[in-house]
Short mmCIF file of C-alpha atoms in Angstrom, two decimals:
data_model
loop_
_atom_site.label_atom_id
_atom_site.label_comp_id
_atom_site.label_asym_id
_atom_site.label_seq_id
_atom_site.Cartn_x
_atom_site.Cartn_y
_atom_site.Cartn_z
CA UNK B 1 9.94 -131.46 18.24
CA UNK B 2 8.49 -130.54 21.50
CA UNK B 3 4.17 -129.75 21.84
CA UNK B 4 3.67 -125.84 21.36
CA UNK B 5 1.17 -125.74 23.99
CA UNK B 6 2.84 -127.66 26.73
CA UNK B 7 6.46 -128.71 25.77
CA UNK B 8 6.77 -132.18 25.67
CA UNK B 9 7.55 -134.32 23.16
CA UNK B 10 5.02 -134.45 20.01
CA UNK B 11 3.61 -137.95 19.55
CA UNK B 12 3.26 -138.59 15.62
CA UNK B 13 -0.21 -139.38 15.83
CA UNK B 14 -1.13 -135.65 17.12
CA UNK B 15 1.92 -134.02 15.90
CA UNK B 16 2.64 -131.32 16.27
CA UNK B 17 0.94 -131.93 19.86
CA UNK B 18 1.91 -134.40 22.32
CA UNK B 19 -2.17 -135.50 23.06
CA UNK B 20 -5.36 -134.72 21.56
CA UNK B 21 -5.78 -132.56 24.68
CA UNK B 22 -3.19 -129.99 23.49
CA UNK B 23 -4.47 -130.23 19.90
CA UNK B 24 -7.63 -129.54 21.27
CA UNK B 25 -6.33 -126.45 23.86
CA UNK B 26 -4.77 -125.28 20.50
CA UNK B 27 -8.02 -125.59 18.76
CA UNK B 28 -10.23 -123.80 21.22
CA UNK B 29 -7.33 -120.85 20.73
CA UNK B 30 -8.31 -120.37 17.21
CA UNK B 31 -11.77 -120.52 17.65
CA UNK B 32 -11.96 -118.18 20.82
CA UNK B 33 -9.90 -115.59 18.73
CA UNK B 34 -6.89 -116.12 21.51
CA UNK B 35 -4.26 -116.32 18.34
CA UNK B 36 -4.39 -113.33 15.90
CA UNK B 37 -2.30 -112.28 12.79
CA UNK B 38 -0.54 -109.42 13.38
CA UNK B 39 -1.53 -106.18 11.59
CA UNK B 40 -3.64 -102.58 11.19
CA UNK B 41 -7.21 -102.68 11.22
CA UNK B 42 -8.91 -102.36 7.71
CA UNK B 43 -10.70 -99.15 7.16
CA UNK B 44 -14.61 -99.34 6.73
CA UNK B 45 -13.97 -98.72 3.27
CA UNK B 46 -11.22 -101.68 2.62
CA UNK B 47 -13.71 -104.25 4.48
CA UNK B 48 -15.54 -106.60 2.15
CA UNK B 49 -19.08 -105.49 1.23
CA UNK B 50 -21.68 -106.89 1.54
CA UNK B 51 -25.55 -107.56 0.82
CA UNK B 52 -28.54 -106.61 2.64
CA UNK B 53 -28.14 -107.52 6.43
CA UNK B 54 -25.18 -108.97 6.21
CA UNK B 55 -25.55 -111.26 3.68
CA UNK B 56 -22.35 -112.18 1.92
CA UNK B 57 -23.55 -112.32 -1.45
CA UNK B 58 -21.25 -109.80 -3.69
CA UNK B 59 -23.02 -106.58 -5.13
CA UNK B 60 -24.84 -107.27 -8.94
CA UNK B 61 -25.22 -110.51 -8.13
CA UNK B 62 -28.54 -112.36 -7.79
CA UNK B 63 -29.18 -114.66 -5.11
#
């Protein structure tokens, strides 16, 4: 199996990465919103609600 971020071989101990350096490249990816799942853009309406400012607590339910 060959590193996904810079094709050489994957070491076991980082696998699928060859280094902690590409594991980490791959990382930052995720985190910087650089990798995203294909697909249409919820409606306001289909979003999750939520509480006052933002708070993620669901509707009827005390905090």
């Amino acid at each position: 199996m060959s590193c996904p971020i810079c094709g050489k071989d994957a070491d076991p101990k980082y696998r699928p990465f060859c280094s902690k350096r590409c594991a980490d490249v791959d990382l930052a990816r995720w985190l910087n919103g650089s990798y995203v799942i294909p697909g249409d853009i919820a409606e306001e309406e289909e979003r999750a609600p939520t509480g006052p400012a933002g708070d993620d607590t669901p509707p009827g339910k005390p905090h």
